[in-house]
Amino acid sequence: MSSPKVTVLDFGIGNLFSVCRAVEKCGADVELVDTCPRADQVERLILPGVGAFAKCLAAMRRYGAVDLAREFAETGRPMLGICVGMQALFEIGEEFGEHPGIGLIPGRVQKLAPAPGENAFKLPHIGWAPLERPAPDRWDGTPLRSVLPGEYAYFVHSFHGMPEHPSAILATTHYGSTRVTAAVAHENVTGVQFHPERSGPVGLRILKQFIAG
């Protein structure tokens, strides 16, 4: 039996080496592509991304990843956005002005801000934080289905997605007393703000469940 195939887009921005190694460790064949494939050539798709929202989206557009992601979402096959790749799934990003995203998840990407009455905190938010589940059955049928609430993942970010519909929030965490969107999902599309490839056994379990579809 052949191994599951995962396509990782190489549009010049992303933690590609670590992502590919983690996916391979989970038993998949990884195809790292620097030329945009057609949607019908892809079984499972990973959108990586680091840095500023606008720069990442500009690179995605030059590569063709924005149109590919929209077309691939229509196939019903699994897609995963990581870090800024997760933020790219939203309609608008507010980093250094307003910039359009892919638009698969209604909402905006906004700067982390202290809760009312809380002292200012340092940005970026860097380090391990527990994953919280907004509803008891929210992780069923998603890549987080093997995670236990309170298990830790590794974050590096200053912005996070704010979905228009709360049902799109798959997981949260806290920075100080500020509630942070840690993961989002809509049908076959999942996005994680944390780095599963840097989150130890928890991250590998998430990638394995994504690969399993």
Short mmCIF file of C-alpha atoms in Angstrom, two decimals:
data_model
loop_
_atom_site.label_atom_id
_atom_site.label_comp_id
_atom_site.label_asym_id
_atom_site.label_seq_id
_atom_site.Cartn_x
_atom_site.Cartn_y
_atom_site.Cartn_z
CA MET A 1 0.00 0.00 0.00
CA SER A 2 1.37 3.42 -0.93
CA SER A 3 1.93 6.08 1.73
CA PRO A 4 -0.37 9.10 1.94
CA LYS A 5 0.89 12.04 -0.12
CA VAL A 6 1.15 15.56 1.30
CA THR A 7 2.00 18.58 -0.86
CA VAL A 8 3.80 21.47 0.87
CA LEU A 9 3.86 24.73 -1.08
CA ASP A 10 7.25 26.42 -1.39
CA PHE A 11 6.47 30.03 -2.27
CA GLY A 12 9.60 31.28 -0.50
CA ILE A 13 8.17 31.98 2.96
CA GLY A 14 7.78 29.28 5.60
CA ASN A 15 9.49 26.85 7.94
CA LEU A 16 9.65 24.30 5.13
CA PHE A 17 12.42 21.97 6.28
CA SER A 18 10.93 21.37 9.74
CA VAL A 19 7.42 20.95 8.35
CA CYS A 20 8.54 18.41 5.75
CA ARG A 21 10.57 16.40 8.27
CA ALA A 22 7.64 16.29 10.70
CA VAL A 23 5.21 15.15 8.00
CA GLU A 24 7.64 12.46 6.83
CA LYS A 25 8.02 11.28 10.44
CA CYS A 26 4.24 10.85 10.52
CA GLY A 27 4.44 8.36 7.65
CA ALA A 28 3.53 10.46 4.62
CA ASP A 29 5.34 11.06 1.36
CA VAL A 30 6.09 14.78 1.13
CA GLU A 31 6.16 16.71 -2.11
CA LEU A 32 7.74 20.16 -1.66
CA VAL A 33 6.80 22.13 -4.76
CA ASP A 34 8.26 25.45 -5.88
CA THR A 35 5.94 25.61 -8.90
CA CYS A 36 2.22 25.87 -8.23
CA PRO A 37 0.45 22.56 -8.95
CA ARG A 38 -3.12 22.11 -10.14
CA ALA A 39 -5.72 21.33 -7.48
CA ASP A 40 -6.44 17.94 -9.05
CA GLN A 41 -2.77 16.97 -8.62
CA VAL A 42 -2.87 17.36 -4.82
CA GLU A 43 -4.16 14.85 -2.24
CA ARG A 44 -3.47 16.83 0.94
CA LEU A 45 -2.27 20.42 1.02
CA ILE A 46 -0.18 22.35 3.57
CA LEU A 47 0.08 26.15 3.44
CA PRO A 48 3.13 27.23 5.48
CA GLY A 49 3.99 30.83 6.29
CA VAL A 50 6.03 33.03 8.60
CA GLY A 51 6.59 36.75 9.00
CA ALA A 52 4.24 39.56 8.02
CA PHE A 53 0.77 38.87 6.61
CA ALA A 54 1.10 41.22 3.61
CA LYS A 55 4.50 39.86 2.55
CA CYS A 56 3.31 36.29 2.86
CA LEU A 57 0.14 36.95 0.83
CA ALA A 58 2.10 38.78 -1.84
CA ALA A 59 4.38 35.75 -2.19
CA MET A 60 1.35 33.44 -2.31
CA ARG A 61 -0.21 35.48 -5.12
CA ARG A 62 2.95 35.50 -7.20
CA TYR A 63 3.18 31.74 -6.79
CA GLY A 64 -0.51 31.08 -7.46
CA ALA A 65 -1.26 29.71 -4.00
CA VAL A 66 -4.31 31.94 -3.40
CA ASP A 67 -6.21 30.58 -6.40
CA LEU A 68 -4.95 27.05 -5.70
CA ALA A 69 -6.18 27.16 -2.09
CA ARG A 70 -9.62 28.36 -3.17
CA GLU A 71 -9.89 25.66 -5.82
CA PHE A 72 -8.53 22.96 -3.53
CA ALA A 73 -11.01 23.84 -0.78
CA GLU A 74 -13.80 22.92 -3.22
CA THR A 75 -12.44 19.38 -3.62
CA GLY A 76 -13.21 18.38 -0.03
CA ARG A 77 -9.69 17.05 0.49
CA PRO A 78 -7.71 18.03 3.63
CA MET A 79 -5.93 21.39 3.74
CA LEU A 80 -3.86 22.73 6.66
CA GLY A 81 -2.57 26.28 7.16
CA ILE A 82 0.28 26.74 9.64
CA CYS A 83 1.09 30.03 11.44
CA VAL A 84 0.76 32.81 8.83
CA GLY A 85 -0.54 30.10 6.51
CA MET A 86 -3.47 29.85 8.94
CA GLN A 87 -3.89 33.65 9.01
CA ALA A 88 -3.93 33.68 5.20
CA LEU A 89 -7.18 31.70 5.27
CA PHE A 90 -9.03 34.77 6.55
CA GLU A 91 -10.59 37.57 4.51
CA ILE A 92 -8.51 40.51 5.84
CA GLY A 93 -5.20 40.94 7.65
CA GLU A 94 -4.53 44.13 9.61
CA GLU A 95 -0.72 43.95 9.87
CA PHE A 96 0.83 47.14 8.38
CA GLY A 97 -2.55 48.22 6.99
CA GLU A 98 -5.44 46.17 5.63
CA HIS A 99 -4.63 43.44 3.14
CA PRO A 100 -6.90 40.82 1.54
CA GLY A 101 -6.41 37.17 2.42
CA ILE A 102 -7.58 34.01 0.69
CA GLY A 103 -11.05 34.41 2.16
CA LEU A 104 -11.93 30.83 3.06
CA ILE A 105 -12.79 31.79 6.65
CA PRO A 106 -14.85 34.97 7.20
CA GLY A 107 -13.09 37.28 9.63
CA ARG A 108 -9.99 39.35 10.22
CA VAL A 109 -6.44 38.85 11.47
CA GLN A 110 -5.80 41.31 14.29
CA LYS A 111 -2.94 42.22 16.60
CA LEU A 112 -2.85 40.58 20.01
CA ALA A 113 -3.96 43.11 22.58
CA PRO A 114 -4.18 42.98 26.39
CA ALA A 115 -7.58 42.38 27.91
CA PRO A 116 -9.27 45.46 29.47
CA GLY A 117 -7.46 46.42 32.66
CA GLU A 118 -4.47 44.21 31.93
CA ASN A 119 -0.96 45.60 31.63
CA ALA A 120 0.62 45.59 28.19
CA PHE A 121 2.48 42.42 27.28
CA LYS A 122 5.48 41.80 25.09
CA LEU A 123 5.08 40.83 21.46
CA PRO A 124 5.58 38.48 19.80
CA HIS A 125 3.96 35.83 21.95
CA ILE A 126 6.66 33.14 22.02
CA GLY A 127 6.53 29.84 23.83
CA TRP A 128 4.41 26.92 24.94
CA ALA A 129 0.73 27.41 25.74
CA PRO A 130 -2.13 24.99 26.47
CA LEU A 131 -4.77 24.23 23.87
CA GLU A 132 -8.31 24.81 25.05
CA ARG A 133 -11.45 23.35 23.48
CA PRO A 134 -14.44 25.70 23.09
CA ALA A 135 -17.00 22.86 23.18
CA PRO A 136 -16.80 19.20 24.33
CA ASP A 137 -17.22 17.72 20.85
CA ARG A 138 -15.47 20.46 18.87
CA TRP A 139 -12.38 18.39 18.06
CA ASP A 140 -14.26 15.32 16.82
CA GLY A 141 -13.47 14.62 13.18
CA THR A 142 -10.68 17.23 13.05
CA PRO A 143 -6.87 16.97 13.15
CA LEU A 144 -7.07 17.82 16.88
CA ARG A 145 -9.20 14.77 17.70
CA SER A 146 -6.36 12.96 19.47
CA VAL A 147 -5.35 16.00 21.59
CA LEU A 148 -6.41 16.34 25.21
CA PRO A 149 -7.52 19.78 26.41
CA GLY A 150 -4.63 21.40 28.27
CA GLU A 151 -1.88 19.80 26.20
CA TYR A 152 0.72 22.32 25.07
CA ALA A 153 1.71 23.60 21.63
CA TYR A 154 4.45 26.02 20.57
CA PHE A 155 3.52 29.56 19.45
CA VAL A 156 5.43 32.42 17.80
CA HIS A 157 3.12 35.25 16.70
CA SER A 158 1.90 38.80 17.24
CA PHE A 159 -1.42 38.52 15.37
CA HIS A 160 -4.25 36.00 15.43
CA GLY A 161 -7.40 35.28 13.48
CA MET A 162 -10.78 36.55 14.68
CA PRO A 163 -13.49 34.56 12.86
CA GLU A 164 -16.77 36.24 12.08
CA HIS A 165 -18.57 33.07 13.17
CA PRO A 166 -17.52 31.62 16.57
CA SER A 167 -18.22 28.12 15.25
CA ALA A 168 -15.05 28.45 13.12
CA ILE A 169 -12.90 28.52 16.27
CA LEU A 170 -11.43 25.06 16.76
CA ALA A 171 -9.11 25.82 19.71
CA THR A 172 -8.04 28.73 21.86
CA THR A 173 -5.29 29.55 24.32
CA HIS A 174 -4.48 32.53 26.54
CA TYR A 175 -1.70 35.08 26.59
CA GLY A 176 -2.05 36.75 29.95
CA SER A 177 -5.82 36.95 30.26
CA THR A 178 -6.29 37.57 26.52
CA ARG A 179 -8.10 34.82 24.68
CA VAL A 180 -6.14 33.82 21.60
CA THR A 181 -7.40 31.92 18.57
CA ALA A 182 -5.15 28.86 18.37
CA ALA A 183 -6.88 26.95 15.57
CA VAL A 184 -9.76 27.37 13.15
CA ALA A 185 -11.70 24.98 10.93
CA HIS A 186 -14.30 25.11 8.18
CA GLU A 187 -15.30 21.86 6.48
CA ASN A 188 -12.09 20.36 5.05
CA VAL A 189 -9.93 23.41 5.83
CA THR A 190 -8.01 23.65 9.13
CA GLY A 191 -5.62 26.34 10.32
CA VAL A 192 -3.33 26.30 13.36
CA GLN A 193 -1.64 29.40 14.74
CA PHE A 194 0.92 27.30 16.59
CA HIS A 195 3.70 25.27 14.95
CA PRO A 196 2.83 21.55 15.02
CA GLU A 197 6.27 20.75 13.61
CA ARG A 198 7.80 22.31 16.74
CA SER A 199 5.22 21.07 19.25
CA GLY A 200 6.69 17.66 20.04
CA PRO A 201 4.43 14.59 20.34
CA VAL A 202 1.26 16.73 20.41
CA GLY A 203 2.14 18.37 17.11
CA LEU A 204 3.00 15.04 15.51
CA ARG A 205 -0.36 13.60 16.58
CA ILE A 206 -2.11 16.56 14.96
CA LEU A 207 -0.17 16.05 11.73
CA LYS A 208 -0.93 12.32 11.76
CA GLN A 209 -4.65 13.00 12.07
CA PHE A 210 -4.45 15.57 9.26
CA ILE A 211 -2.73 12.97 7.08
CA ALA A 212 -5.38 10.41 8.00
CA GLY A 213 -7.98 12.83 6.69
#
